CSV table of C-alpha atoms in Angstrom, one decimal:
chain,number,residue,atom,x,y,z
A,1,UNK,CA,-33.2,-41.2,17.6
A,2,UNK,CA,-30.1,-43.0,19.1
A,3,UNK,CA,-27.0,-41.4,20.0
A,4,UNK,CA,-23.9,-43.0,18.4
A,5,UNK,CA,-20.5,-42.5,18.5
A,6,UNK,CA,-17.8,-44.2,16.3
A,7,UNK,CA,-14.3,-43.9,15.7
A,8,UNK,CA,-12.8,-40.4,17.6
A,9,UNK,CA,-12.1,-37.6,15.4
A,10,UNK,CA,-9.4,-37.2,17.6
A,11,UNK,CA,-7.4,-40.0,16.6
A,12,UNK,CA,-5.9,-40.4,14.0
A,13,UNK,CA,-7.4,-42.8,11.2
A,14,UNK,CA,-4.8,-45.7,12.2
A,15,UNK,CA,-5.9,-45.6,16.1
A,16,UNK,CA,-9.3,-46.6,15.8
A,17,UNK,CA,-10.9,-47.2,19.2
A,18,UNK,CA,-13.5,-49.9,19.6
A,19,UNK,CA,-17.0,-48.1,19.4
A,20,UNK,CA,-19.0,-47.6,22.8
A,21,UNK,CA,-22.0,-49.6,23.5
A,22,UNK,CA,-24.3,-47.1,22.1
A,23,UNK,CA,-22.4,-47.3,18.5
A,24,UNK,CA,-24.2,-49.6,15.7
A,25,UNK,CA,-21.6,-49.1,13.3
A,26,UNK,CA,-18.6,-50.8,12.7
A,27,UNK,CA,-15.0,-49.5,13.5
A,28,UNK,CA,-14.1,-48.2,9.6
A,29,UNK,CA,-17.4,-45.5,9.5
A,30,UNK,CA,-16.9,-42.3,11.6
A,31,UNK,CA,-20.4,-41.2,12.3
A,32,UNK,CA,-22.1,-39.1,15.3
A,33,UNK,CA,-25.8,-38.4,15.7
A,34,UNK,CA,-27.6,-36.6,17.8
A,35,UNK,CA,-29.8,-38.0,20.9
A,36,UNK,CA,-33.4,-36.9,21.0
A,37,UNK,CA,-33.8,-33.8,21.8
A,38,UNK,CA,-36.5,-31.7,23.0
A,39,UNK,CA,-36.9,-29.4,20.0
A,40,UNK,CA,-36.0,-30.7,16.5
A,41,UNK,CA,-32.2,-30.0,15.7
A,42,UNK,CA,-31.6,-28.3,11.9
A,43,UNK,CA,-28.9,-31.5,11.8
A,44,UNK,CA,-29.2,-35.3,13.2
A,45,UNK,CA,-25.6,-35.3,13.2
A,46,UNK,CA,-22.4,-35.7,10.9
A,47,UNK,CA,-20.8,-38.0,8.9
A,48,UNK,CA,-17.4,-37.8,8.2
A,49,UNK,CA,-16.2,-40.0,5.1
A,50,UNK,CA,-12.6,-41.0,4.1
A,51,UNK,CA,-13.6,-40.0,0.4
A,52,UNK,CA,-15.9,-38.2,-2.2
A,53,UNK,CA,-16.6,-41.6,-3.6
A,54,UNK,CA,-20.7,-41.7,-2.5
A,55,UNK,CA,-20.2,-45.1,-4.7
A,56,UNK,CA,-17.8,-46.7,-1.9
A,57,UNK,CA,-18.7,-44.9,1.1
A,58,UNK,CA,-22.3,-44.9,0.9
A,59,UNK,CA,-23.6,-48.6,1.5
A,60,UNK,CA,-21.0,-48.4,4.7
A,61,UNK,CA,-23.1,-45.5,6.2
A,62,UNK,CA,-26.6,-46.6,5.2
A,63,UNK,CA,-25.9,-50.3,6.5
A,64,UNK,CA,-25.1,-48.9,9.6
A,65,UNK,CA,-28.0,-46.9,9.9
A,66,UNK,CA,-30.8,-48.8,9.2
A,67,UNK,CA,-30.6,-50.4,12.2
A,68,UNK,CA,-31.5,-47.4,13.8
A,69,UNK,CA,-33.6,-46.0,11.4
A,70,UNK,CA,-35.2,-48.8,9.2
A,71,UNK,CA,-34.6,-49.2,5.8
A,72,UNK,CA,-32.8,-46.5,3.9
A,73,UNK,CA,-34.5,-45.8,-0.2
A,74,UNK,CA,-33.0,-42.3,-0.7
A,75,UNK,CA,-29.9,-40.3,-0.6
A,76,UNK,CA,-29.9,-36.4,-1.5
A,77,UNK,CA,-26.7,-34.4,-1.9
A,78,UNK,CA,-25.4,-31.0,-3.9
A,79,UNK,CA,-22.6,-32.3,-6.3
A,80,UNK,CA,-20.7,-29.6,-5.5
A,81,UNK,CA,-17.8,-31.4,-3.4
A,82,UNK,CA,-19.2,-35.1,-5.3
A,83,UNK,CA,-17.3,-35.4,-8.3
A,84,UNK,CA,-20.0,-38.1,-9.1
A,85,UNK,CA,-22.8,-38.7,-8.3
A,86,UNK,CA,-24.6,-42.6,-8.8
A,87,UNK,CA,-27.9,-43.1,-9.3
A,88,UNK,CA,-28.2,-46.2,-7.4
A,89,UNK,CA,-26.1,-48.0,-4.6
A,90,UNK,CA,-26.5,-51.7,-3.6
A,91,UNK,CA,-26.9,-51.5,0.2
A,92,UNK,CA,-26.9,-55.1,1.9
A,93,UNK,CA,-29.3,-57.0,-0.5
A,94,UNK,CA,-31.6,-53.4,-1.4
A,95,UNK,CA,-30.6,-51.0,-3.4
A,96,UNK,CA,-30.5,-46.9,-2.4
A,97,UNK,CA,-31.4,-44.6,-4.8
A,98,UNK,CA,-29.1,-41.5,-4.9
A,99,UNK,CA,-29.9,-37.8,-6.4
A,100,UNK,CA,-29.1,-34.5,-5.6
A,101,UNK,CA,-30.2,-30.6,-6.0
A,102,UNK,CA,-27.3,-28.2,-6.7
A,103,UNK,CA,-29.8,-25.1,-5.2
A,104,UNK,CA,-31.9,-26.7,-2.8
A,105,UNK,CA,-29.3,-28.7,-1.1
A,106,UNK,CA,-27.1,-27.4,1.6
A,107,UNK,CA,-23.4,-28.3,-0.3
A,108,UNK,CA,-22.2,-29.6,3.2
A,109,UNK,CA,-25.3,-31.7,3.8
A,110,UNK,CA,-26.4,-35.2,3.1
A,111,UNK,CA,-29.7,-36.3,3.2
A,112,UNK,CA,-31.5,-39.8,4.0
A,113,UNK,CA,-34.9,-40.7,3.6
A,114,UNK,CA,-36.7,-43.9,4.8
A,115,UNK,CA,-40.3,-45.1,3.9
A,116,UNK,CA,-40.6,-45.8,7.8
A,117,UNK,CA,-39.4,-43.1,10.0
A,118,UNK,CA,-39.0,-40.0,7.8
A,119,UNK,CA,-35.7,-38.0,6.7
A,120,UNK,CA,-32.4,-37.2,8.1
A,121,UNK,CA,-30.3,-34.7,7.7
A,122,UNK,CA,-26.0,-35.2,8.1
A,123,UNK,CA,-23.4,-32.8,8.4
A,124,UNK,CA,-20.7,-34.1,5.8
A,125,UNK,CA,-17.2,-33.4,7.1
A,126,UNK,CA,-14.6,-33.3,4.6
A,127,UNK,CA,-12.2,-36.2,4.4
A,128,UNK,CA,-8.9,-34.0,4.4
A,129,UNK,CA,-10.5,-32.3,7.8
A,130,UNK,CA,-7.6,-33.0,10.4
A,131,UNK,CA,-8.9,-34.8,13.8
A,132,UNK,CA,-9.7,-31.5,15.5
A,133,UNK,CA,-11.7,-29.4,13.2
A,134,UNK,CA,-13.5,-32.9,12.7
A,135,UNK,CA,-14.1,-33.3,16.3
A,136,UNK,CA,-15.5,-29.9,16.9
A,137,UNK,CA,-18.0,-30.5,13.5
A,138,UNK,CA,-19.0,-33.3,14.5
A,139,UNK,CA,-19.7,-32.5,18.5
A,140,UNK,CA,-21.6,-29.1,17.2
A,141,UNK,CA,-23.9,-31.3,14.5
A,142,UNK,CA,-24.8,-33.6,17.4
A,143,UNK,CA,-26.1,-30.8,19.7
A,144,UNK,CA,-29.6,-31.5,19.8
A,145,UNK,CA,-30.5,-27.6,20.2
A,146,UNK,CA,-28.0,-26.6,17.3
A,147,UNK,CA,-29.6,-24.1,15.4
A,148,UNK,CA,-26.3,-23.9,12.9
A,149,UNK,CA,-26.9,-25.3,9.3
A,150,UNK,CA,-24.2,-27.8,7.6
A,151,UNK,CA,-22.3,-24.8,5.9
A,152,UNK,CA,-22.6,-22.2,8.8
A,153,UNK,CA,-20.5,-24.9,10.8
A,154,UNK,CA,-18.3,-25.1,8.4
A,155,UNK,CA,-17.5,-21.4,7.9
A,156,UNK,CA,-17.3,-21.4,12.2
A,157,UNK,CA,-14.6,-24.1,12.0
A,158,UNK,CA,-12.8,-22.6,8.8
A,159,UNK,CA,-12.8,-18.8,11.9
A,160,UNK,CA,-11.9,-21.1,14.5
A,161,UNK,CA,-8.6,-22.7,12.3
A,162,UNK,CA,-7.8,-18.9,11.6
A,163,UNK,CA,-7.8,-17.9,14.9
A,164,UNK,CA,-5.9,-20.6,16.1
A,165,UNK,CA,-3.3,-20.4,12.9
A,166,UNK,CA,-2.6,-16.5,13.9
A,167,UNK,CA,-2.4,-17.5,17.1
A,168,UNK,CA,0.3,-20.0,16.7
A,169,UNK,CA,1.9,-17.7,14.4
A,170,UNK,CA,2.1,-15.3,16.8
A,171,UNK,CA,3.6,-17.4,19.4
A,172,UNK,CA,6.3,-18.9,17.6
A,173,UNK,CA,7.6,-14.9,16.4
A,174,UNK,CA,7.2,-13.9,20.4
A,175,UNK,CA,9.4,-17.3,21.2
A,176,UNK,CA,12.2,-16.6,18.8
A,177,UNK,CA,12.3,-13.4,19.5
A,178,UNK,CA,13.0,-14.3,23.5
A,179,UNK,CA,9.5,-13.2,24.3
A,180,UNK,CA,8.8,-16.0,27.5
A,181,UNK,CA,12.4,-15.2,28.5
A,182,UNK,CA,11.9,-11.1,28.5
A,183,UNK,CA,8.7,-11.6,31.0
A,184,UNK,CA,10.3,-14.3,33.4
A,185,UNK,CA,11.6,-12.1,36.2
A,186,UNK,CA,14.2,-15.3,36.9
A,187,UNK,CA,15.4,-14.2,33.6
A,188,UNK,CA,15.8,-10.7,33.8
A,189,UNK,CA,19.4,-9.3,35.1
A,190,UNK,CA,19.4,-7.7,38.0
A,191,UNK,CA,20.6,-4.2,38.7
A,192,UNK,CA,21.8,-2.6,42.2
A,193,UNK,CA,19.6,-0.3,43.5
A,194,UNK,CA,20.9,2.8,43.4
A,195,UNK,CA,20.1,5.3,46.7
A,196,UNK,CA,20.4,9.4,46.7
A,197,UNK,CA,20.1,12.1,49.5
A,198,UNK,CA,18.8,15.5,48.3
A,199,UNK,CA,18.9,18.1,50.7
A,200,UNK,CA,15.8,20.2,50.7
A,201,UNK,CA,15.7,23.8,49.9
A,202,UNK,CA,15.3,26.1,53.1
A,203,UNK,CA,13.2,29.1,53.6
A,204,UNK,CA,14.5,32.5,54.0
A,205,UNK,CA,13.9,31.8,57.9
A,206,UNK,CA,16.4,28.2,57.6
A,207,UNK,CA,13.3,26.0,57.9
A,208,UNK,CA,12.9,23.1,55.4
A,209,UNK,CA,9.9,23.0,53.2
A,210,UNK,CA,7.8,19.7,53.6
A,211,UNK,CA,7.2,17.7,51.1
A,212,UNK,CA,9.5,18.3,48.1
A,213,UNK,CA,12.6,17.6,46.9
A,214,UNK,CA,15.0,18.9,44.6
């Protein structure tokens, strides 16, 4: 399998970069597998479409692939995010048959099969995912030692956006409440040190005791 690397999740859709020289896919199709690793991965990497239309997206993503892969004849999904579901799609002078299990089927998963080389299995990112979460998905589906299914990546990104929303939301009631201000010591006013003299208590013979004060 060959790594590839299209369009950064980082960027938004209307900054497209121009693909690296391992990338077989053209500059519309964000798409990262997963190099060959040396034990087989649970996912060969993640696909992140700009819609649930497997009608309009698909023959983008399977043309891309079968250089890589040979010939595509079979897409799998669980119709639970694909409002529908085709039975065929024309892919670049073939046609790619399409079903899908609603148990069997991770819901976050896609799967590919070809006559030639076996199956693959993607990581579908949701379209609506902003860049970051989609960056992290689709770095984590490309480990070649992942071990993480398609919808236990999905439930670390969904802890990782909490995290970082309660964090922000923290920050931003610290800040307007003069929180940075209260701990810079630059900040802070500054009162004059104020100095006392306590005698110490004598003994009975006029010698002081050591040590204590009043």
């Amino acid at each position: 399998m060959t790594a590839t690397t299209t369009l950064s999740p980082t960027l938004e859709d209307s900054e497209a970069r121009p693909p690296s020289s391992s990338s077989a896919t053209s500059s519309s199709l964000r798409l990262s597998l997963a190099p060959v690793g040396p034990a087989p991965a649970l996912l060969d990497g993640a696909w992140w479409p700009r819609s649930r239309d497997l009608g309009a997206e698909l023959p983008t993503l399977t043309a891309a692939l079968e250089p890589l892969w040979g010939r595509i004849t079979r897409v799998t999904v669980n119709p639970t995010h694909w409002p529908v579901v085709p039975r065929k799609v024309p892919v670049a002078g073939h046609v790619v048959k399409v079903g899908w299990f609603l148990y069997e089927q991770d819901p976050h998963e896609l799967l590919l099969l070809s006559y030639h080389l076996g199956r693959w299995n993607l990581l579908v990112v949701p379209p609506p995912t902003d860049p970051v979460a989609a960056a992290w998905l689709m770095a984590a589906a490309s480990d070649p030692l992942g071990t993480s299914t398609a919808s236990r990546l999905m439930e670390q990104a969904a802890r990782r956006r909490t995290v970082t929303e309660t964090d922000r939301a923290v920050e931003a009631v610290w800040d307007s409440e003069g929180g940075h201000g209260a701990h810079d010591p630059a900040a802070r006013p500054r009162i004059p040190a104020l100095m006392t003299t306590t005698a110490a208590p004598e003994r009975a013979g006029g010698d002081a005791v050591p040590g204590r004060g009043v």
